mmCIF file with all atom_site columns, C-alpha atoms and ligand atoms in Angstrom:
data_model
loop_
_atom_site.group_PDB
_atom_site.id
_atom_site.type_symbol
_atom_site.label_atom_id
_atom_site.label_alt_id
_atom_site.label_comp_id
_atom_site.label_asym_id
_atom_site.label_entity_id
_atom_site.label_seq_id
_atom_site.pdbx_PDB_ins_code
_atom_site.Cartn_x
_atom_site.Cartn_y
_atom_site.Cartn_z
_atom_site.occupancy
_atom_site.B_iso_or_equiv
_atom_site.pdbx_formal_charge
_atom_site.auth_seq_id
_atom_site.auth_comp_id
_atom_site.auth_asym_id
_atom_site.auth_atom_id
_atom_site.pdbx_PDB_model_num
ATOM   1   C  CA  . UNK S 1 1   ? 12.024  15.722  -4.874  1.00 0.00 ? 22  UNK S CA  1
ATOM   2   C  CA  . UNK S 1 2   ? 8.318   15.723  -5.458  1.00 0.00 ? 23  UNK S CA  1
ATOM   3   C  CA  . UNK S 1 3   ? 5.762   14.929  -2.818  1.00 0.00 ? 24  UNK S CA  1
ATOM   4   C  CA  . UNK S 1 4   ? 2.513   13.518  -4.105  1.00 0.00 ? 25  UNK S CA  1
ATOM   5   C  CA  . UNK S 1 5   ? -0.784  13.912  -2.323  1.00 0.00 ? 26  UNK S CA  1
ATOM   6   C  CA  . UNK S 1 6   ? -2.164  10.734  -0.820  1.00 0.00 ? 27  UNK S CA  1
ATOM   7   C  CA  . UNK S 1 7   ? -5.818  9.793   -1.330  1.00 0.00 ? 28  UNK S CA  1
ATOM   8   C  CA  . UNK S 1 8   ? -7.712  9.282   1.891   1.00 0.00 ? 29  UNK S CA  1
ATOM   9   C  CA  . UNK S 1 9   ? -10.352 6.701   2.626   1.00 0.00 ? 30  UNK S CA  1
ATOM   10  C  CA  . UNK S 1 10  ? -13.266 6.721   1.767   1.00 0.00 ? 31  UNK S CA  1
ATOM   11  C  CA  . UNK S 1 11  ? -12.142 8.340   -1.501  1.00 0.00 ? 32  UNK S CA  1
ATOM   12  C  CA  . UNK S 1 12  ? -13.742 6.130   -4.186  1.00 0.00 ? 33  UNK S CA  1
ATOM   13  C  CA  . UNK S 1 13  ? -10.590 6.340   -6.351  1.00 0.00 ? 34  UNK S CA  1
ATOM   14  C  CA  . UNK S 1 14  ? -8.919  4.011   -3.824  1.00 0.00 ? 35  UNK S CA  1
ATOM   15  C  CA  . UNK S 1 15  ? -11.130 1.259   -5.242  1.00 0.00 ? 36  UNK S CA  1
ATOM   16  C  CA  . UNK S 1 16  ? -9.703  1.500   -8.759  1.00 0.00 ? 37  UNK S CA  1
ATOM   17  C  CA  . UNK S 1 17  ? -7.993  -1.664  -10.018 1.00 0.00 ? 38  UNK S CA  1
ATOM   18  C  CA  . UNK S 1 18  ? -4.489  -0.865  -11.289 1.00 0.00 ? 39  UNK S CA  1
ATOM   19  C  CA  . UNK S 1 19  ? -3.289  -2.013  -14.707 1.00 0.00 ? 40  UNK S CA  1
ATOM   20  C  CA  . UNK S 1 20  ? 0.095   -3.617  -15.341 1.00 0.00 ? 41  UNK S CA  1
ATOM   21  C  CA  . UNK S 1 21  ? 3.082   -1.402  -16.160 1.00 0.00 ? 42  UNK S CA  1
ATOM   22  C  CA  . UNK S 1 22  ? 3.938   -1.824  -19.845 1.00 0.00 ? 43  UNK S CA  1
ATOM   23  C  CA  . UNK S 1 23  ? 7.582   -0.752  -19.648 1.00 0.00 ? 44  UNK S CA  1
ATOM   24  C  CA  . UNK S 1 24  ? 9.871   0.387   -16.841 1.00 0.00 ? 45  UNK S CA  1
ATOM   25  C  CA  . UNK S 1 25  ? 10.883  3.606   -18.582 1.00 0.00 ? 46  UNK S CA  1
ATOM   26  C  CA  . UNK S 1 26  ? 11.838  7.123   -17.439 1.00 0.00 ? 47  UNK S CA  1
ATOM   27  C  CA  . UNK S 1 27  ? 8.228   7.926   -16.558 1.00 0.00 ? 48  UNK S CA  1
ATOM   28  C  CA  . UNK S 1 28  ? 7.984   4.917   -14.243 1.00 0.00 ? 49  UNK S CA  1
ATOM   29  C  CA  . UNK S 1 29  ? 11.412  5.620   -12.704 1.00 0.00 ? 50  UNK S CA  1
ATOM   30  C  CA  . UNK S 1 30  ? 10.263  9.188   -11.932 1.00 0.00 ? 51  UNK S CA  1
ATOM   31  C  CA  . UNK S 1 31  ? 7.045   7.837   -10.460 1.00 0.00 ? 52  UNK S CA  1
ATOM   32  C  CA  . UNK S 1 32  ? 9.005   5.419   -8.242  1.00 0.00 ? 53  UNK S CA  1
ATOM   33  C  CA  . UNK S 1 33  ? 11.339  8.217   -7.045  1.00 0.00 ? 54  UNK S CA  1
ATOM   34  C  CA  . UNK S 1 34  ? 8.365   10.463  -6.191  1.00 0.00 ? 55  UNK S CA  1
ATOM   35  C  CA  . UNK S 1 35  ? 6.565   7.598   -4.437  1.00 0.00 ? 56  UNK S CA  1
ATOM   36  C  CA  . UNK S 1 36  ? 9.647   6.875   -2.304  1.00 0.00 ? 57  UNK S CA  1
ATOM   37  C  CA  . UNK S 1 37  ? 9.963   10.577  -1.375  1.00 0.00 ? 58  UNK S CA  1
ATOM   38  C  CA  . UNK S 1 38  ? 6.264   10.656  -0.488  1.00 0.00 ? 59  UNK S CA  1
ATOM   39  C  CA  . UNK S 1 39  ? 6.415   7.454   1.575   1.00 0.00 ? 60  UNK S CA  1
ATOM   40  C  CA  . UNK S 1 40  ? 9.477   8.581   3.555   1.00 0.00 ? 61  UNK S CA  1
ATOM   41  C  CA  . UNK S 1 41  ? 8.032   12.059  4.097   1.00 0.00 ? 62  UNK S CA  1
ATOM   42  C  CA  . UNK S 1 42  ? 4.791   10.557  5.433   1.00 0.00 ? 63  UNK S CA  1
ATOM   43  C  CA  . UNK S 1 43  ? 6.783   8.096   7.581   1.00 0.00 ? 64  UNK S CA  1
ATOM   44  C  CA  . UNK S 1 44  ? 5.031   5.136   6.043   1.00 0.00 ? 65  UNK S CA  1
ATOM   45  C  CA  . UNK S 1 45  ? 6.481   1.681   5.449   1.00 0.00 ? 66  UNK S CA  1
ATOM   46  C  CA  . UNK S 1 46  ? 4.713   1.167   2.135   1.00 0.00 ? 67  UNK S CA  1
ATOM   47  C  CA  . UNK S 1 47  ? 2.894   3.035   -0.606  1.00 0.00 ? 68  UNK S CA  1
ATOM   48  C  CA  . UNK S 1 48  ? 0.977   1.767   -3.623  1.00 0.00 ? 69  UNK S CA  1
ATOM   49  C  CA  . UNK S 1 49  ? 0.539   3.903   -6.755  1.00 0.00 ? 70  UNK S CA  1
ATOM   50  C  CA  . UNK S 1 50  ? -3.237  3.634   -6.253  1.00 0.00 ? 71  UNK S CA  1
ATOM   51  C  CA  . UNK S 1 51  ? -2.862  5.782   -3.132  1.00 0.00 ? 72  UNK S CA  1
ATOM   52  C  CA  . UNK S 1 52  ? -1.468  8.690   -5.140  1.00 0.00 ? 73  UNK S CA  1
ATOM   53  C  CA  . UNK S 1 53  ? -4.123  8.242   -7.824  1.00 0.00 ? 74  UNK S CA  1
ATOM   54  C  CA  . UNK S 1 54  ? -1.894  6.534   -10.394 1.00 0.00 ? 75  UNK S CA  1
ATOM   55  C  CA  . UNK S 1 55  ? -3.547  3.280   -11.357 1.00 0.00 ? 76  UNK S CA  1
ATOM   56  C  CA  . UNK S 1 56  ? -0.598  1.167   -12.431 1.00 0.00 ? 77  UNK S CA  1
ATOM   57  C  CA  . UNK S 1 57  ? 0.905   -1.791  -10.590 1.00 0.00 ? 78  UNK S CA  1
ATOM   58  C  CA  . UNK S 1 58  ? 3.720   -0.067  -8.689  1.00 0.00 ? 79  UNK S CA  1
ATOM   59  C  CA  . UNK S 1 59  ? 4.508   -0.459  -4.981  1.00 0.00 ? 80  UNK S CA  1
ATOM   60  C  CA  . UNK S 1 60  ? 7.319   0.933   -2.823  1.00 0.00 ? 81  UNK S CA  1
ATOM   61  C  CA  . UNK S 1 61  ? 8.173   -0.466  0.606   1.00 0.00 ? 82  UNK S CA  1
ATOM   62  C  CA  . UNK S 1 62  ? 10.775  0.091   3.294   1.00 0.00 ? 83  UNK S CA  1
ATOM   63  C  CA  . UNK S 1 63  ? 10.381  -1.831  6.541   1.00 0.00 ? 84  UNK S CA  1
ATOM   64  C  CA  . UNK S 1 64  ? 13.987  -1.246  7.657   1.00 0.00 ? 85  UNK S CA  1
ATOM   65  C  CA  . UNK S 1 65  ? 14.618  0.536   10.934  1.00 0.00 ? 86  UNK S CA  1
ATOM   66  C  CA  . UNK S 1 66  ? 17.056  2.999   9.338   1.00 0.00 ? 87  UNK S CA  1
ATOM   67  C  CA  . UNK S 1 67  ? 14.724  3.749   6.402   1.00 0.00 ? 88  UNK S CA  1
ATOM   68  C  CA  . UNK S 1 68  ? 17.466  3.019   3.892   1.00 0.00 ? 89  UNK S CA  1
ATOM   69  C  CA  . UNK S 1 69  ? 16.363  -0.231  2.255   1.00 0.00 ? 90  UNK S CA  1
ATOM   70  C  CA  . UNK S 1 70  ? 13.782  0.735   -0.356  1.00 0.00 ? 91  UNK S CA  1
ATOM   71  C  CA  . UNK S 1 71  ? 12.067  -2.122  -2.137  1.00 0.00 ? 92  UNK S CA  1
ATOM   72  C  CA  . UNK S 1 72  ? 10.367  -1.447  -5.461  1.00 0.00 ? 93  UNK S CA  1
ATOM   73  C  CA  . UNK S 1 73  ? 7.784   -3.915  -6.775  1.00 0.00 ? 94  UNK S CA  1
ATOM   74  C  CA  . UNK S 1 74  ? 6.441   -3.399  -10.284 1.00 0.00 ? 95  UNK S CA  1
ATOM   75  C  CA  . UNK S 1 75  ? 3.750   -5.783  -11.546 1.00 0.00 ? 96  UNK S CA  1
ATOM   76  C  CA  . UNK S 1 76  ? 4.044   -7.894  -8.386  1.00 0.00 ? 97  UNK S CA  1
ATOM   77  C  CA  . UNK S 1 77  ? 2.481   -11.366 -8.415  1.00 0.00 ? 98  UNK S CA  1
ATOM   78  C  CA  . UNK S 1 78  ? 2.177   -13.699 -5.437  1.00 0.00 ? 99  UNK S CA  1
ATOM   79  C  CA  . UNK S 1 79  ? 3.640   -17.076 -6.415  1.00 0.00 ? 100 UNK S CA  1
ATOM   80  C  CA  . UNK S 1 80  ? 3.077   -18.719 -3.076  1.00 0.00 ? 101 UNK S CA  1
ATOM   81  C  CA  . UNK S 1 81  ? 1.527   -17.832 0.283   1.00 0.00 ? 102 UNK S CA  1
ATOM   82  C  CA  . UNK S 1 82  ? 1.797   -19.846 3.491   1.00 0.00 ? 103 UNK S CA  1
ATOM   83  C  CA  . UNK S 1 83  ? -1.362  -21.486 4.763   1.00 0.00 ? 104 UNK S CA  1
ATOM   84  C  CA  . UNK S 1 84  ? -0.262  -20.353 8.202   1.00 0.00 ? 105 UNK S CA  1
ATOM   85  C  CA  . UNK S 1 85  ? -1.863  -17.002 8.919   1.00 0.00 ? 106 UNK S CA  1
ATOM   86  C  CA  . UNK S 1 86  ? -1.464  -14.440 11.650  1.00 0.00 ? 107 UNK S CA  1
ATOM   87  C  CA  . UNK S 1 87  ? -3.539  -11.500 12.804  1.00 0.00 ? 108 UNK S CA  1
ATOM   88  C  CA  . UNK S 1 88  ? -1.568  -8.282  13.260  1.00 0.00 ? 109 UNK S CA  1
ATOM   89  C  CA  . UNK S 1 89  ? -2.251  -4.599  13.749  1.00 0.00 ? 110 UNK S CA  1
ATOM   90  C  CA  . UNK S 1 90  ? -2.224  -2.603  10.504  1.00 0.00 ? 111 UNK S CA  1
ATOM   91  C  CA  . UNK S 1 91  ? -2.374  1.047   9.605   1.00 0.00 ? 112 UNK S CA  1
ATOM   92  C  CA  . UNK S 1 92  ? -2.375  2.868   6.280   1.00 0.00 ? 113 UNK S CA  1
ATOM   93  C  CA  . UNK S 1 93  ? -1.322  6.298   5.000   1.00 0.00 ? 114 UNK S CA  1
ATOM   94  C  CA  . UNK S 1 94  ? -4.764  6.515   3.347   1.00 0.00 ? 115 UNK S CA  1
ATOM   95  C  CA  . UNK S 1 95  ? -6.531  5.816   6.654   1.00 0.00 ? 116 UNK S CA  1
ATOM   96  C  CA  . UNK S 1 96  ? -4.663  8.168   8.998   1.00 0.00 ? 117 UNK S CA  1
ATOM   97  C  CA  . UNK S 1 97  ? -4.795  7.475   12.719  1.00 0.00 ? 118 UNK S CA  1
ATOM   98  C  CA  . UNK S 1 98  ? -6.642  4.156   12.404  1.00 0.00 ? 119 UNK S CA  1
ATOM   99  C  CA  . UNK S 1 99  ? -5.061  0.833   13.384  1.00 0.00 ? 120 UNK S CA  1
ATOM   100 C  CA  . UNK S 1 100 ? -6.787  -2.524  13.530  1.00 0.00 ? 121 UNK S CA  1
ATOM   101 C  CA  . UNK S 1 101 ? -6.165  -6.247  13.312  1.00 0.00 ? 122 UNK S CA  1
ATOM   102 C  CA  . UNK S 1 102 ? -6.043  -7.994  9.927   1.00 0.00 ? 123 UNK S CA  1
ATOM   103 C  CA  . UNK S 1 103 ? -5.273  -11.638 9.254   1.00 0.00 ? 124 UNK S CA  1
ATOM   104 C  CA  . UNK S 1 104 ? -2.607  -12.311 6.608   1.00 0.00 ? 125 UNK S CA  1
ATOM   105 C  CA  . UNK S 1 105 ? -0.370  -15.138 5.393   1.00 0.00 ? 126 UNK S CA  1
ATOM   106 C  CA  . UNK S 1 106 ? 2.770   -15.336 7.572   1.00 0.00 ? 127 UNK S CA  1
ATOM   107 C  CA  . UNK S 1 107 ? 5.047   -15.751 4.547   1.00 0.00 ? 128 UNK S CA  1
ATOM   108 C  CA  . UNK S 1 108 ? 4.795   -15.085 0.806   1.00 0.00 ? 129 UNK S CA  1
ATOM   109 C  CA  . UNK S 1 109 ? 6.909   -15.488 -2.291  1.00 0.00 ? 130 UNK S CA  1
ATOM   110 C  CA  . UNK S 1 110 ? 6.450   -12.699 -4.825  1.00 0.00 ? 131 UNK S CA  1
ATOM   111 C  CA  . UNK S 1 111 ? 7.741   -12.159 -8.315  1.00 0.00 ? 132 UNK S CA  1
ATOM   112 C  CA  . UNK S 1 112 ? 8.065   -8.563  -9.516  1.00 0.00 ? 133 UNK S CA  1
ATOM   113 C  CA  . UNK S 1 113 ? 10.169  -6.199  -11.584 1.00 0.00 ? 134 UNK S CA  1
ATOM   114 C  CA  . UNK S 1 114 ? 12.495  -3.917  -9.647  1.00 0.00 ? 135 UNK S CA  1
ATOM   115 C  CA  . UNK S 1 115 ? 13.037  -0.194  -10.316 1.00 0.00 ? 136 UNK S CA  1
ATOM   116 C  CA  . UNK S 1 116 ? 15.337  -1.065  -13.229 1.00 0.00 ? 137 UNK S CA  1
ATOM   117 C  CA  . UNK S 1 117 ? 12.882  -3.462  -14.808 1.00 0.00 ? 138 UNK S CA  1
ATOM   118 C  CA  . UNK S 1 118 ? 14.717  -6.633  -13.742 1.00 0.00 ? 139 UNK S CA  1
ATOM   119 C  CA  . UNK S 1 119 ? 12.611  -9.616  -12.749 1.00 0.00 ? 140 UNK S CA  1
ATOM   120 C  CA  . UNK S 1 120 ? 13.189  -10.823 -9.212  1.00 0.00 ? 141 UNK S CA  1
ATOM   121 C  CA  . UNK S 1 121 ? 11.671  -13.179 -6.696  1.00 0.00 ? 142 UNK S CA  1
ATOM   122 C  CA  . UNK S 1 122 ? 11.358  -12.126 -3.072  1.00 0.00 ? 143 UNK S CA  1
ATOM   123 C  CA  . UNK S 1 123 ? 10.730  -14.440 -0.149  1.00 0.00 ? 144 UNK S CA  1
ATOM   124 C  CA  . UNK S 1 124 ? 9.223   -12.486 2.701   1.00 0.00 ? 145 UNK S CA  1
ATOM   125 C  CA  . UNK S 1 125 ? 7.931   -13.160 6.164   1.00 0.00 ? 146 UNK S CA  1
ATOM   126 C  CA  . UNK S 1 126 ? 6.876   -11.123 9.174   1.00 0.00 ? 147 UNK S CA  1
ATOM   127 C  CA  . UNK S 1 127 ? 6.322   -7.414  8.685   1.00 0.00 ? 148 UNK S CA  1
ATOM   128 C  CA  . UNK S 1 128 ? 7.584   -7.421  5.093   1.00 0.00 ? 149 UNK S CA  1
ATOM   129 C  CA  . UNK S 1 129 ? 5.168   -10.203 4.114   1.00 0.00 ? 150 UNK S CA  1
ATOM   130 C  CA  . UNK S 1 130 ? 2.265   -8.308  5.695   1.00 0.00 ? 151 UNK S CA  1
ATOM   131 C  CA  . UNK S 1 131 ? 3.302   -5.067  4.020   1.00 0.00 ? 152 UNK S CA  1
ATOM   132 C  CA  . UNK S 1 132 ? 3.535   -6.691  0.568   1.00 0.00 ? 153 UNK S CA  1
ATOM   133 C  CA  . UNK S 1 133 ? 0.036   -8.177  0.952   1.00 0.00 ? 154 UNK S CA  1
ATOM   134 C  CA  . UNK S 1 134 ? -1.367  -4.850  2.187   1.00 0.00 ? 155 UNK S CA  1
ATOM   135 C  CA  . UNK S 1 135 ? 0.147   -2.891  -0.733  1.00 0.00 ? 156 UNK S CA  1
ATOM   136 C  CA  . UNK S 1 136 ? -0.893  -5.477  -3.323  1.00 0.00 ? 157 UNK S CA  1
ATOM   137 C  CA  . UNK S 1 137 ? -4.463  -5.196  -2.008  1.00 0.00 ? 158 UNK S CA  1
ATOM   138 C  CA  . UNK S 1 138 ? -4.314  -1.460  -2.831  1.00 0.00 ? 159 UNK S CA  1
ATOM   139 C  CA  . UNK S 1 139 ? -3.496  -2.336  -6.455  1.00 0.00 ? 160 UNK S CA  1
ATOM   140 C  CA  . UNK S 1 140 ? -6.697  -4.407  -6.501  1.00 0.00 ? 161 UNK S CA  1
ATOM   141 C  CA  . UNK S 1 141 ? -8.660  -1.458  -5.119  1.00 0.00 ? 162 UNK S CA  1
ATOM   142 C  CA  . UNK S 1 142 ? -8.864  -2.866  -1.617  1.00 0.00 ? 163 UNK S CA  1
ATOM   143 C  CA  . UNK S 1 143 ? -8.193  -0.935  1.596   1.00 0.00 ? 164 UNK S CA  1
ATOM   144 C  CA  . UNK S 1 144 ? -7.436  -2.839  4.831   1.00 0.00 ? 165 UNK S CA  1
ATOM   145 C  CA  . UNK S 1 145 ? -10.542 -1.525  6.607   1.00 0.00 ? 166 UNK S CA  1
ATOM   146 C  CA  . UNK S 1 146 ? -12.583 -3.678  4.220   1.00 0.00 ? 167 UNK S CA  1
ATOM   147 C  CA  . UNK S 1 147 ? -11.464 -6.706  6.252   1.00 0.00 ? 168 UNK S CA  1
ATOM   148 C  CA  . UNK S 1 148 ? -13.116 -5.233  9.358   1.00 0.00 ? 169 UNK S CA  1
ATOM   149 C  CA  . UNK S 1 149 ? -16.766 -5.595  10.317  1.00 0.00 ? 170 UNK S CA  1
ATOM   150 C  CA  . UNK S 1 150 ? -19.237 -3.273  8.537   1.00 0.00 ? 171 UNK S CA  1
ATOM   151 C  CA  . UNK S 1 151 ? -19.918 -1.614  11.875  1.00 0.00 ? 172 UNK S CA  1
ATOM   152 C  CA  . UNK S 1 152 ? -16.249 -0.776  12.455  1.00 0.00 ? 173 UNK S CA  1
ATOM   153 C  CA  . UNK S 1 153 ? -15.787 0.268   8.851   1.00 0.00 ? 174 UNK S CA  1
ATOM   154 C  CA  . UNK S 1 154 ? -18.709 2.681   8.995   1.00 0.00 ? 175 UNK S CA  1
ATOM   155 C  CA  . UNK S 1 155 ? -17.381 4.173   12.198  1.00 0.00 ? 176 UNK S CA  1
ATOM   156 C  CA  . UNK S 1 156 ? -14.001 4.725   10.548  1.00 0.00 ? 177 UNK S CA  1
ATOM   157 C  CA  . UNK S 1 157 ? -15.681 6.229   7.485   1.00 0.00 ? 178 UNK S CA  1
ATOM   158 C  CA  . UNK S 1 158 ? -17.637 8.745   9.550   1.00 0.00 ? 179 UNK S CA  1
ATOM   159 C  CA  . UNK S 1 159 ? -14.599 9.631   11.619  1.00 0.00 ? 180 UNK S CA  1
ATOM   160 C  CA  . UNK S 1 160 ? -12.431 10.307  8.553   1.00 0.00 ? 181 UNK S CA  1
ATOM   161 C  CA  . UNK S 1 161 ? -15.167 12.254  6.755   1.00 0.00 ? 182 UNK S CA  1
ATOM   162 C  CA  . UNK S 1 162 ? -15.595 14.397  9.852   1.00 0.00 ? 183 UNK S CA  1
ATOM   163 C  CA  . UNK S 1 163 ? -11.830 15.024  9.950   1.00 0.00 ? 184 UNK S CA  1
ATOM   164 C  CA  . UNK S 1 164 ? -11.897 16.086  6.297   1.00 0.00 ? 185 UNK S CA  1
ATOM   165 C  CA  . UNK S 1 165 ? -14.799 18.463  6.909   1.00 0.00 ? 186 UNK S CA  1
ATOM   166 C  CA  . UNK S 1 166 ? -12.980 20.006  9.861   1.00 0.00 ? 187 UNK S CA  1
ATOM   167 C  CA  . UNK S 1 167 ? -9.797  20.446  7.840   1.00 0.00 ? 188 UNK S CA  1
ATOM   168 C  CA  . UNK S 1 168 ? -11.719 22.185  5.071   1.00 0.00 ? 189 UNK S CA  1
ATOM   169 C  CA  . UNK S 1 169 ? -13.664 24.405  7.457   1.00 0.00 ? 190 UNK S CA  1
HETATM 170 ZN ZN1 . LIG K 2 .   ? -2.277  1.195   2.825   1.00 0.00 ? 220 LIG K ZN1 1
#
């Protein structure tokens, strides 16, 4: 088991756009295993490779109550998103302690490779749909606080930078 360190906002590396995975080989399977360990250890429901400073299109998710239903999305692509949208509270392992409302599509259909490299289509709604959209934003270099007003975002930035300074002191 390997725990990876998670980049924290406003780390500029979180704005890197990830490139597609060329082949689901041993290196990618190791990456997925480490990302799952890291996500479970941090008690998150999703983690994008971007957040651990690997800029390839890999996402792991588990929204199950028992934390035993890992979902691996490699090279995910949204095929369809509902026009119906809902605003819900979101948090992020890269923005610790901050929760705020973000509007997302209620349902999405996503095509992706799984951890074995098999193509699959996932229909998601509710928390899973929100989580998929949140993690796919990370792969595009976008953090959820960028949906908030500049005022709120700057407040969050200062708060997190202050936390970092205190931790390093
Ligand atoms: Zn996040």
